[in-house]
Coordinates of C-alpha atoms in Angstrom, one line a residue:
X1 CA 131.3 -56.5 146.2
X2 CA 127.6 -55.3 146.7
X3 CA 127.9 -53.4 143.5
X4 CA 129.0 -56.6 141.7
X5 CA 126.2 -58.7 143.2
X6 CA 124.0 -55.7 142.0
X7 CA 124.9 -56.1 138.4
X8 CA 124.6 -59.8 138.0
X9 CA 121.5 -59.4 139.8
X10 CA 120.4 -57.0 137.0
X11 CA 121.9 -59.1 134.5
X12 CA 119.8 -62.1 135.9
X13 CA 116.7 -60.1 135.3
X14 CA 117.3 -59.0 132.1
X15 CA 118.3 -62.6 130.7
X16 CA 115.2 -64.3 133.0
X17 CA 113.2 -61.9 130.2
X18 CA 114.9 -63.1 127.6
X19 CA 116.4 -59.1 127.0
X20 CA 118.5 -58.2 124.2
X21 CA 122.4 -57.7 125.7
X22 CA 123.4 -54.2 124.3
X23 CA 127.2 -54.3 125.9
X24 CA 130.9 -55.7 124.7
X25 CA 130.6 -59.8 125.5
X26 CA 134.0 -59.5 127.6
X27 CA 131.9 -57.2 129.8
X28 CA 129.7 -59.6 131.1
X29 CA 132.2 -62.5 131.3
X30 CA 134.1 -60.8 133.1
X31 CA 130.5 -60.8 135.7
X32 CA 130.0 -64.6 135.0
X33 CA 133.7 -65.8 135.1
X34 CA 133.6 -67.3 139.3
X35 CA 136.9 -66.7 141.1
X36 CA 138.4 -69.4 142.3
X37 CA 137.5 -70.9 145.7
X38 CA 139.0 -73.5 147.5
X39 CA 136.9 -76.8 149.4
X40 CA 135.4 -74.1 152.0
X41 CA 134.2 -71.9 149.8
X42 CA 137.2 -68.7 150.2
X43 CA 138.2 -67.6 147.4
X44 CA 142.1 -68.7 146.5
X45 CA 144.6 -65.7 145.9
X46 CA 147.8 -68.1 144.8
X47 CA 149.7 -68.0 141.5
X48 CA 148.4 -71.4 140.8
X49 CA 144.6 -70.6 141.0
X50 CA 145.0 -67.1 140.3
X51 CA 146.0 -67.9 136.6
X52 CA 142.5 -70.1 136.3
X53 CA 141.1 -66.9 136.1
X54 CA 140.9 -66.3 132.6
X55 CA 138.9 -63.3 131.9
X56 CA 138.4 -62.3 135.7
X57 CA 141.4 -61.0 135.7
X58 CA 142.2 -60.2 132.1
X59 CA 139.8 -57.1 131.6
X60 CA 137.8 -55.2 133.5
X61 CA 134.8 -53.7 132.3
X62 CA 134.2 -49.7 131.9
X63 CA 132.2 -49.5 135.5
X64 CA 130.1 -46.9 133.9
X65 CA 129.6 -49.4 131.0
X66 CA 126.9 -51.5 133.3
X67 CA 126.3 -49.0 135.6
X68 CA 128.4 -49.5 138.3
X69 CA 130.1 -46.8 140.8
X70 CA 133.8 -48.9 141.1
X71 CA 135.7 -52.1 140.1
X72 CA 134.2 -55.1 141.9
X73 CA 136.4 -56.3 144.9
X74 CA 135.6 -60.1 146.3
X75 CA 135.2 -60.5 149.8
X76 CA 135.2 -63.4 151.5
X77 CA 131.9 -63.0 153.2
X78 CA 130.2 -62.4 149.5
X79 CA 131.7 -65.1 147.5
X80 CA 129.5 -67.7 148.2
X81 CA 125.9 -65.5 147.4
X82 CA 128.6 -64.0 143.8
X83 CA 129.3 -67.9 143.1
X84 CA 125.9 -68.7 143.4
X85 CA 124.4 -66.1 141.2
X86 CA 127.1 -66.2 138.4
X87 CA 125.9 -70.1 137.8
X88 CA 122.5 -69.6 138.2
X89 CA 122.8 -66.5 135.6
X90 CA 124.7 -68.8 133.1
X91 CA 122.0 -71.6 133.6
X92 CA 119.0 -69.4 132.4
X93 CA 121.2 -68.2 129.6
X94 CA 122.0 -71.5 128.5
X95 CA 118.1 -72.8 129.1
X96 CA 117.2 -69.1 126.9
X97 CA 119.3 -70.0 123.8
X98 CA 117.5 -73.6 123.7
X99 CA 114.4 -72.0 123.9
X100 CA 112.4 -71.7 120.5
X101 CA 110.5 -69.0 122.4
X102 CA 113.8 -66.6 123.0
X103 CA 114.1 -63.7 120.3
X104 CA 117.1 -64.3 118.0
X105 CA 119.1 -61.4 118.2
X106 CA 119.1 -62.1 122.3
X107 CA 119.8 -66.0 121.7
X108 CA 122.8 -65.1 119.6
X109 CA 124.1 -62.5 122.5
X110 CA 123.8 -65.2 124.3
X111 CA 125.5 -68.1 122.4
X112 CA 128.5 -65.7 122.2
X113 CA 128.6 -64.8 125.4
X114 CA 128.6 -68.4 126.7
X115 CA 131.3 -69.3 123.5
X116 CA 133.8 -66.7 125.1
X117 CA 133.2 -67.9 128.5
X118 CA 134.3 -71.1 127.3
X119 CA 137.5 -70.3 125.2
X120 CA 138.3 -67.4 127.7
X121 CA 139.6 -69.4 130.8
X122 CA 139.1 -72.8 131.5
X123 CA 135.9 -72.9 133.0
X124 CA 135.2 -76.2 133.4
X125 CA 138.3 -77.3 135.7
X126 CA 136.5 -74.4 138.0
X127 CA 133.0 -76.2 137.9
X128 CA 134.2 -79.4 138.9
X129 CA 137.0 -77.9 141.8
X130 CA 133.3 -76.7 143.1
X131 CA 132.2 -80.3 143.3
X132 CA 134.4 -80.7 146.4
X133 CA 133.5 -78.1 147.7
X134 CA 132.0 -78.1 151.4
X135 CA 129.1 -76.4 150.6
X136 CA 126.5 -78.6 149.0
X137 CA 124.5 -76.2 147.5
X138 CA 127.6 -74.6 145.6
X139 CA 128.7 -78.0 144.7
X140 CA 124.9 -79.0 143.5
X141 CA 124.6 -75.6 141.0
X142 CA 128.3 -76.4 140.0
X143 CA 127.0 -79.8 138.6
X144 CA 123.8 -78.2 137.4
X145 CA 125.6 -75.7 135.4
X146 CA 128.2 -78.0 133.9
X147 CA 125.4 -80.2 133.0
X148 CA 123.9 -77.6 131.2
X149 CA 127.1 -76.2 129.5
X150 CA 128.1 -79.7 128.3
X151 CA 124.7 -80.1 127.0
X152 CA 125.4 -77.1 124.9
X153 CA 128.4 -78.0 123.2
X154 CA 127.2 -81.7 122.5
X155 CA 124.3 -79.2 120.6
X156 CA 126.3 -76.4 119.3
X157 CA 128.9 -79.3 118.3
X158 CA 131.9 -77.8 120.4
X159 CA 134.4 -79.9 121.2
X160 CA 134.3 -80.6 125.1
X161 CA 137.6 -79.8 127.2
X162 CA 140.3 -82.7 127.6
X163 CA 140.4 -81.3 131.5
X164 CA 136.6 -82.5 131.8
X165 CA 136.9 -85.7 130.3
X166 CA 140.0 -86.6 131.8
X167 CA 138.6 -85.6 135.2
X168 CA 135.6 -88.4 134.6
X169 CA 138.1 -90.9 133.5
X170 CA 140.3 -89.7 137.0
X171 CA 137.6 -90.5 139.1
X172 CA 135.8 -93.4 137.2
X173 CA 138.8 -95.3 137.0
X174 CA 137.9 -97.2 140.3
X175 CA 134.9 -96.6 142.9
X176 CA 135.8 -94.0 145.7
X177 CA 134.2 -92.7 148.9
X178 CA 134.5 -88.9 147.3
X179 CA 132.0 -86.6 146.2
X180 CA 134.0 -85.9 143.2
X181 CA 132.5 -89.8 142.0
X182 CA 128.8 -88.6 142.4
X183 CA 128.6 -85.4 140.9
X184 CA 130.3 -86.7 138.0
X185 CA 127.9 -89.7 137.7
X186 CA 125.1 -87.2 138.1
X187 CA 126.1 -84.9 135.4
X188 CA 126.8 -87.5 132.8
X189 CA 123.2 -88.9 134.1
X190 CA 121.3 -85.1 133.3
X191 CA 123.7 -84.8 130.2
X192 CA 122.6 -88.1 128.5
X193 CA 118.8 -87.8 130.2
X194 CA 119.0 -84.4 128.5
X195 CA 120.0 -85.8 124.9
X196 CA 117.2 -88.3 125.2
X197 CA 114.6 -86.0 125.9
X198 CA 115.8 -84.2 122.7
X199 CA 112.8 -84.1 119.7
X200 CA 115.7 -83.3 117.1
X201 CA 116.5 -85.6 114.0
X202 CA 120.3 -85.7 115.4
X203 CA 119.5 -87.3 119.6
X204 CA 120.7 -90.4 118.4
X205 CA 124.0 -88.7 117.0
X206 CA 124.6 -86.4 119.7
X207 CA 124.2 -89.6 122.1
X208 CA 126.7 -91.6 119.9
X209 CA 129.3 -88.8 119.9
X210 CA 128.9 -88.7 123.9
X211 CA 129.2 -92.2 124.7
X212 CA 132.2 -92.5 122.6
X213 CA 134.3 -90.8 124.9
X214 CA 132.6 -92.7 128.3
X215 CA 132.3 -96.0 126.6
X216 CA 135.0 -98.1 128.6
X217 CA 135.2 -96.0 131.5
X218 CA 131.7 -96.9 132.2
X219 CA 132.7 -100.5 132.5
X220 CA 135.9 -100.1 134.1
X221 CA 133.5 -98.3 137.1
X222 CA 130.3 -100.9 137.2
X223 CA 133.2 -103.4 137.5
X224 CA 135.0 -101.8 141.1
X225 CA 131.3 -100.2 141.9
X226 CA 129.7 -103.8 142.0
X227 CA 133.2 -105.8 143.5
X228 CA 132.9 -103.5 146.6
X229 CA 132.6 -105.5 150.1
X230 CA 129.7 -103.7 151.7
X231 CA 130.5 -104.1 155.2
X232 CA 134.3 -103.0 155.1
X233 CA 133.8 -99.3 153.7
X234 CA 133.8 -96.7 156.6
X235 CA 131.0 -94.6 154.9
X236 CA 128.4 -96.4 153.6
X237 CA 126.0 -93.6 152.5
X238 CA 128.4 -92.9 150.0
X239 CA 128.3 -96.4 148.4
X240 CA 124.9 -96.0 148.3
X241 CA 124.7 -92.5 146.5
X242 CA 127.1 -93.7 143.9
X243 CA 125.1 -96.6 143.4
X244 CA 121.6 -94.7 143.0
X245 CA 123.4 -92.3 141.0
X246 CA 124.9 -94.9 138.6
X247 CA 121.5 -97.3 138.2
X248 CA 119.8 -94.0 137.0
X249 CA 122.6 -93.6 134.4
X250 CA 122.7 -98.0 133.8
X251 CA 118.9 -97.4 133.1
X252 CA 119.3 -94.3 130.2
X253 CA 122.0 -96.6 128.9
X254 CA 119.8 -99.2 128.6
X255 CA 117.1 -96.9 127.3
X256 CA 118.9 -95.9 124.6
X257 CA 119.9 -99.2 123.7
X258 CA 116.3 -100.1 123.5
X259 CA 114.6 -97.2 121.8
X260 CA 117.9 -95.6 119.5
X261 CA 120.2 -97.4 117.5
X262 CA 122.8 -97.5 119.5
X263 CA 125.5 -100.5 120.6
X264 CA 127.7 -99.6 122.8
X265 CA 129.3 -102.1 125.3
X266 CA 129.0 -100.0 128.1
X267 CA 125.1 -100.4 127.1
X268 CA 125.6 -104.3 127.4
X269 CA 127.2 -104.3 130.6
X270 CA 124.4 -105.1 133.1
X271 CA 123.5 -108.2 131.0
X272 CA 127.1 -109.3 130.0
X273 CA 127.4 -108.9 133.8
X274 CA 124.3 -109.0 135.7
X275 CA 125.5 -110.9 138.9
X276 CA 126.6 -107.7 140.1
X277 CA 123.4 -105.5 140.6
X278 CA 121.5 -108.6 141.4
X279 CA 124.3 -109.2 144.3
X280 CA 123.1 -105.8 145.9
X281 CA 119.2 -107.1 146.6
X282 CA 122.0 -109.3 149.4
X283 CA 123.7 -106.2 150.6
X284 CA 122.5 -104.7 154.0
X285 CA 121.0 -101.6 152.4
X286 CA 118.3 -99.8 152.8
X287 CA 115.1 -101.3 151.3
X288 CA 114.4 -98.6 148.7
X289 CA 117.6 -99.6 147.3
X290 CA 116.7 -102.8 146.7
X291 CA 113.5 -102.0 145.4
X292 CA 115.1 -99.8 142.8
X293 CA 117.1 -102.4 141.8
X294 CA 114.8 -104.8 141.1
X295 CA 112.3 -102.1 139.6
X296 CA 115.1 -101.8 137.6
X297 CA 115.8 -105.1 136.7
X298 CA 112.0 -105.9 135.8
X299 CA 112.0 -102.6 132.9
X300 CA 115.0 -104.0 131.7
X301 CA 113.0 -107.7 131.0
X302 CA 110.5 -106.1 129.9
X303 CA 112.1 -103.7 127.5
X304 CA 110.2 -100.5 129.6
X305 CA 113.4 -98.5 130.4
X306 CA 113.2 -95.0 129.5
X307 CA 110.1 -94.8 128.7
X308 CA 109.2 -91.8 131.3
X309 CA 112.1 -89.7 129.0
X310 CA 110.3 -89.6 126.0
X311 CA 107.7 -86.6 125.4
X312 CA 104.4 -87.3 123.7
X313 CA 103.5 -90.4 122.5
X314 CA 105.1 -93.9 123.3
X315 CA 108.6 -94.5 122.2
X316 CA 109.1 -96.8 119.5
X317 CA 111.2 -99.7 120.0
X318 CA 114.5 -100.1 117.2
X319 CA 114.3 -102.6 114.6
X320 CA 114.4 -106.1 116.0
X321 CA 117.7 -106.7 117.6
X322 CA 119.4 -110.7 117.4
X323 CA 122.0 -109.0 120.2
X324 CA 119.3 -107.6 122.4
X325 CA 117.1 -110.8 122.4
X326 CA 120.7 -112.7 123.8
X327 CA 121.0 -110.3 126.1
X328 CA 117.9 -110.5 127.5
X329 CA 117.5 -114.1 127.8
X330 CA 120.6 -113.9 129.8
X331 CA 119.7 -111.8 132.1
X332 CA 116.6 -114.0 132.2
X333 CA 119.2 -116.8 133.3
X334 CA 120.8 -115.2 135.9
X335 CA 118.0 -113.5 137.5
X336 CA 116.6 -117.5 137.8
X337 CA 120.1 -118.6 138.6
X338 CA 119.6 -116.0 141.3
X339 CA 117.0 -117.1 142.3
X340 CA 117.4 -121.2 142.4
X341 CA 120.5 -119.9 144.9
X342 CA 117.6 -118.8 147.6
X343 CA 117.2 -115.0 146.6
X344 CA 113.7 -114.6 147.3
X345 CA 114.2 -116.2 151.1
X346 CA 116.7 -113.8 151.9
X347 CA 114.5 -110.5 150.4
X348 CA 112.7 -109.0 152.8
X349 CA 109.6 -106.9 152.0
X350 CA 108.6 -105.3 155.1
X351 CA 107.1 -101.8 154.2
X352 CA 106.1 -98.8 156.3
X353 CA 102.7 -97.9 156.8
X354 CA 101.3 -95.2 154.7
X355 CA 98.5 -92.8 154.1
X356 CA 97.5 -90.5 151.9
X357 CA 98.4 -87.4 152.6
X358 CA 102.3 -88.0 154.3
X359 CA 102.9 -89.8 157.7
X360 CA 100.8 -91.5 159.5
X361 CA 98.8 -89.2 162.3
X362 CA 99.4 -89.7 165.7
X363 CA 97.1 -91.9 167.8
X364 CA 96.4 -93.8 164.5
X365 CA 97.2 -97.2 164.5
X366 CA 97.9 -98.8 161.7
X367 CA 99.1 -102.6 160.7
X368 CA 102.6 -102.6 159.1
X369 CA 102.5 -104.9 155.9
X370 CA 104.4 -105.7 153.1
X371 CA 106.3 -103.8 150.5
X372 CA 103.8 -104.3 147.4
X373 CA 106.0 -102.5 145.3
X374 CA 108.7 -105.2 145.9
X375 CA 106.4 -107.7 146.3
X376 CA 105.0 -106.8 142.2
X377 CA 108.4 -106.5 141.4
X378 CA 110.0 -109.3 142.3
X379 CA 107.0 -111.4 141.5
X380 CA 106.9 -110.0 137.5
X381 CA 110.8 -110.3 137.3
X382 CA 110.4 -114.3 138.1
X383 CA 107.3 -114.8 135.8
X384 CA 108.9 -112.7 132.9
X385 CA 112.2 -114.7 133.0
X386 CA 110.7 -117.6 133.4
X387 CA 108.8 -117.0 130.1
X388 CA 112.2 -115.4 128.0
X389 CA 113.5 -118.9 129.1
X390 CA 110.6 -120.8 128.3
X391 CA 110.5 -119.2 124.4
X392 CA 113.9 -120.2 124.2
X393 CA 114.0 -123.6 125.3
X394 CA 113.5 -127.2 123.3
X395 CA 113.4 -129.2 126.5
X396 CA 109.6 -130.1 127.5
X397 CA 111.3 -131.9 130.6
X398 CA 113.7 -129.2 131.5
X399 CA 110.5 -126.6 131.2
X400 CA 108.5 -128.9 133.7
X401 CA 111.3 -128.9 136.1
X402 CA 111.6 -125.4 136.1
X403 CA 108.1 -124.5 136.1
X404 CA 107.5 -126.7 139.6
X405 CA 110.7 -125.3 141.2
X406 CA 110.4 -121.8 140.9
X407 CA 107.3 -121.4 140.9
X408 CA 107.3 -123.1 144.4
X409 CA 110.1 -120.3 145.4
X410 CA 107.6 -117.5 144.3
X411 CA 104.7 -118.6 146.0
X412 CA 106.2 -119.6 149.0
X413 CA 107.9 -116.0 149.0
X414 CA 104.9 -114.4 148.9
X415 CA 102.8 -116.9 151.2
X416 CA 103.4 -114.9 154.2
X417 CA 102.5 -112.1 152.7
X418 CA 98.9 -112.9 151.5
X419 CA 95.8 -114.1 153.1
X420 CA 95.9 -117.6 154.0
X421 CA 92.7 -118.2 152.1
X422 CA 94.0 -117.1 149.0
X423 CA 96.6 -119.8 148.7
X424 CA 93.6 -122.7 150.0
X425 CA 90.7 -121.2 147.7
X426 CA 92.5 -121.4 144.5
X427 CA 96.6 -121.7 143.8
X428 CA 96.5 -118.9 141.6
X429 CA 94.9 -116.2 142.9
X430 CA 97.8 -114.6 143.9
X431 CA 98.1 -113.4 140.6
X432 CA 95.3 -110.7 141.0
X433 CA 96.1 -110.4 144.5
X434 CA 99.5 -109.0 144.2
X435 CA 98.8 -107.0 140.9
X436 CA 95.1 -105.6 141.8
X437 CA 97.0 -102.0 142.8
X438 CA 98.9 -101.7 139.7
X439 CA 97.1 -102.6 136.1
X440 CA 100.5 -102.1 134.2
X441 CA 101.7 -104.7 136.0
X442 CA 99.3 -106.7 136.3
X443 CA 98.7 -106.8 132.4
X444 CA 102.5 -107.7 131.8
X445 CA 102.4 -110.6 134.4
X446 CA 99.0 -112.0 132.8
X447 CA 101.0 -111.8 129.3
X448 CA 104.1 -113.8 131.0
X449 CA 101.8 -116.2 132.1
X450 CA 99.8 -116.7 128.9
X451 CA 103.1 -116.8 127.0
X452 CA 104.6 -119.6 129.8
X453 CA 101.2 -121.6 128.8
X454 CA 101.2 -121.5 125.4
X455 CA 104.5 -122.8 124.9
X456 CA 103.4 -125.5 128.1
X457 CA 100.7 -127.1 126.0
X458 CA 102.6 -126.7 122.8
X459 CA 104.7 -128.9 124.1
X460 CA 102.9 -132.2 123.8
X461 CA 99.9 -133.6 125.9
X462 CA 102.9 -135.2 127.9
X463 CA 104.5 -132.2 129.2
X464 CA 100.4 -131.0 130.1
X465 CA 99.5 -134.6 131.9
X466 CA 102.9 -134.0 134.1
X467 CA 103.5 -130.6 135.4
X468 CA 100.8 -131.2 138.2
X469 CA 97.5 -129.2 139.0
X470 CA 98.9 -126.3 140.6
X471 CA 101.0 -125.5 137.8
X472 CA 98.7 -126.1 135.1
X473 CA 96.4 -123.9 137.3
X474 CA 98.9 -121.1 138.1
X475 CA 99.3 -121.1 133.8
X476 CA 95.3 -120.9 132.5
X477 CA 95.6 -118.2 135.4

């Protein structure tokens, strides 16, 4: 066993250098082929995994070939630092032949190597038996090499395995307390961040030939994710990792809605059904789950998602997009629906405090205040649908209705969070007072609020004369 270790080791080195592979490519899949291993992490001896291992067991190497001193034996108290290795190996091969830097005589070793590892066993239904594995670390580099593999044939235009598709679909089907349902959200999310990143001509195909196969499973999931009654699962850590793993890949799905040309209804969900994520700001979670959710929400109004993904300068936003502007000026709706049903009274903002630097040091007392990342949030999501609504509605009475009711939600939301001067001085300053830490923010909300006056005194001199001094003030504002 030490003499295998020994050889991937030296394999390791010689790919991390980008090195021209000089031997047979069966040799060093037979290295990079893992055995079997069962949930803890032994490796499995039965007829039914032992024919899983493809080239493992189909040829051995000449030891003298890659300078070893006798045929590699797997021990139990090795397989876990073996397993480990053989996946990081594969990784840095598969991050070498994407490489513009790598030579290309060594990228090509390389792309054969990893094309035999794929047709020579099936080597995916072995990453993903990892993913239950008991050992989180195993289970982690299991998901980071699939990622990496599928990523590579979405590229190289191989045909992914039905086992790998069929296992999403397995365990997409309906929300479960496994970790099966996390890695597999988490690889599809690095896959498709991956393809986004992408600076080649063909992201938006590659993207439209992956979605293709996850399109209604994607739906069939945010619907059971989002029907789940919080306080009758047993483990509710587990709800919550599914459900920051599947916002991140909501958000690229979005993102890719906004910035390629791409329709796809899984891309729609959220605003065909938004009353689901905006349920969760209800659910007894954690508050930096709700604050990712509405963080969330807010990009989505304000057509921002992804925009972190893309390399160099800004991305450009698609053609205008009749479908997109719908969209949006439903999710507008419900988040105000939301909203007119008392969400802001039941959010609570209480934050932490911090310092730069980490914790707060012993002995140092500190004030606990709000959370001002919730507090921007929430107040920018409000404003923003409030003016998507406004741009999209005839009614000068209906407008002055809506202006006076929410806009008495928001400021009594954030009333107890501000000084009480602000709110007697002048009935808008809480504008700059809840923006003044964050100028993107603060820019978007002062466009809101420019857009929600313009269309107020467009309106008629009627409409201006009736809406009141504190919401005329709040608009010049």
């Amino acid at each position: 066993m030490r003499d295998f270790f020994e050889v991937l080791e030296q394999l390791y080195k010689k790919v991390l250098l980008g090195a021209t592979l000089a031997n047979d490519n069966q040799d060093y899949v037979f290295y990079l082929n893992p055995a079997f291993s069962d949930p803890a992490g032994s490796p499995v001896t039965s007829p039914e995994c032992s024919s899983t291992l493809g080239a493992q067991g189909d040829r051995q190497p000449s030891p003298a070939s890659l300078s070893i001193s006798a045929a590699p034996v797997c021990l139990k108290s090795d397989a876990r630092e073996v397993t480990l290795l053989q996946l990081t190996v594969i990784r840095v091969m598969l991050t070498k032949i994407l490489s513009a830097e790598t030579e290309f005589h060594a990228k090509e070793k390389y792309r054969e190597i990893i094309q035999v590892l794929l047709m020579s066993s099936d080597f995916d239904s072995k990453l993903t038996c990892m993913f239950q594995n008991s050992d989180k670390l195993l289970s982690h580099m299991a998901a980071k090499c699939l990622a990496s593999l599928l990523y590579f044939q979405l590229k190289e235009k191989i045909t992914l395995s039905n086992s790998w598709i069929a296992f999403c679909q397995k365990n997409l089907s309906e929300y479960s307390e496994s970790d099966k349902v996390v890695y597999c959200l988490w690889t599809l999310t690095v896959v498709i961040k991956e393809i986004f990143k992408n600076t080649c001509s063909q992201k938006t195909e590659i993207l439209k030939q992956f979605l293709t196969l996850f399109d209604s499973i994607f739906e069939v999931f945010y619907n059971s994710l989002f029907s789940q009654h919080f306080e009758n699962l047993q483990e509710t850590s587990k709800l919550v990792n599914s459900l920051i793993c599947f916002l991140e890949l909501l958000e690229l799905l979005v993102a890719a809605r906004i910035h390629l040309d791409l329709h796809f209804t899984c891309q729609r969900i959220l605003f065909l059904k938004p009353s689901g994520v905006l349920n969760v700001i209800t659910w007894p979670v954690e508050a930096f789950v709700k604050r990712k959710v509405i963080v969330f929400l807010k990009k989505c109004l304000l057509w921002k998602v992804g925009e972190d993904l893309c390399r160099g300068a800004a991305p450009a936003l698609t053609p205008p997009n009749c479908l997109l502007d719908v969209d949006t000026l439903a999710l507008a709706g419900a988040v105000l629906q939301a909203v007119d049903l008392g969400l802001l009274r039941t959010l609570s903002v209480q934050g932490k405090p911090s310092c730069f630097g980490g914790e707060v040091q012993p002995g140092c007392e500190q004030r606990p205040g709000p959370d001002h990342v919730i507090l921007r949030a929430a107040s920018l999501l409000l404003v923003k649908s409030l003016e998507i609504k406004f741009q999209n509605c005839a009614s000068a009475k209906e407008m002055k209705v809506d202006l006076q009711r929410f806009m008495s939600e928001l400021l009594t939301f954030l009333k107890p969070h501000l000084e009480p001067s602000v709110l007697l001085h002048n009935p808008c300053e809480w504008l700059s007072r809840v923006f003044i830490e964050q100028d993107d923010d603060m820019l978007e909300a002062a466009k809101a609020s420019m857009g929600i006056y313009v269309k107020l005194t467009s309106s008629g001199p009627g409409l201006r004369q009736g809406t009141g001094s504190a919401s005329l003030s709040y608009s010049r504002e």
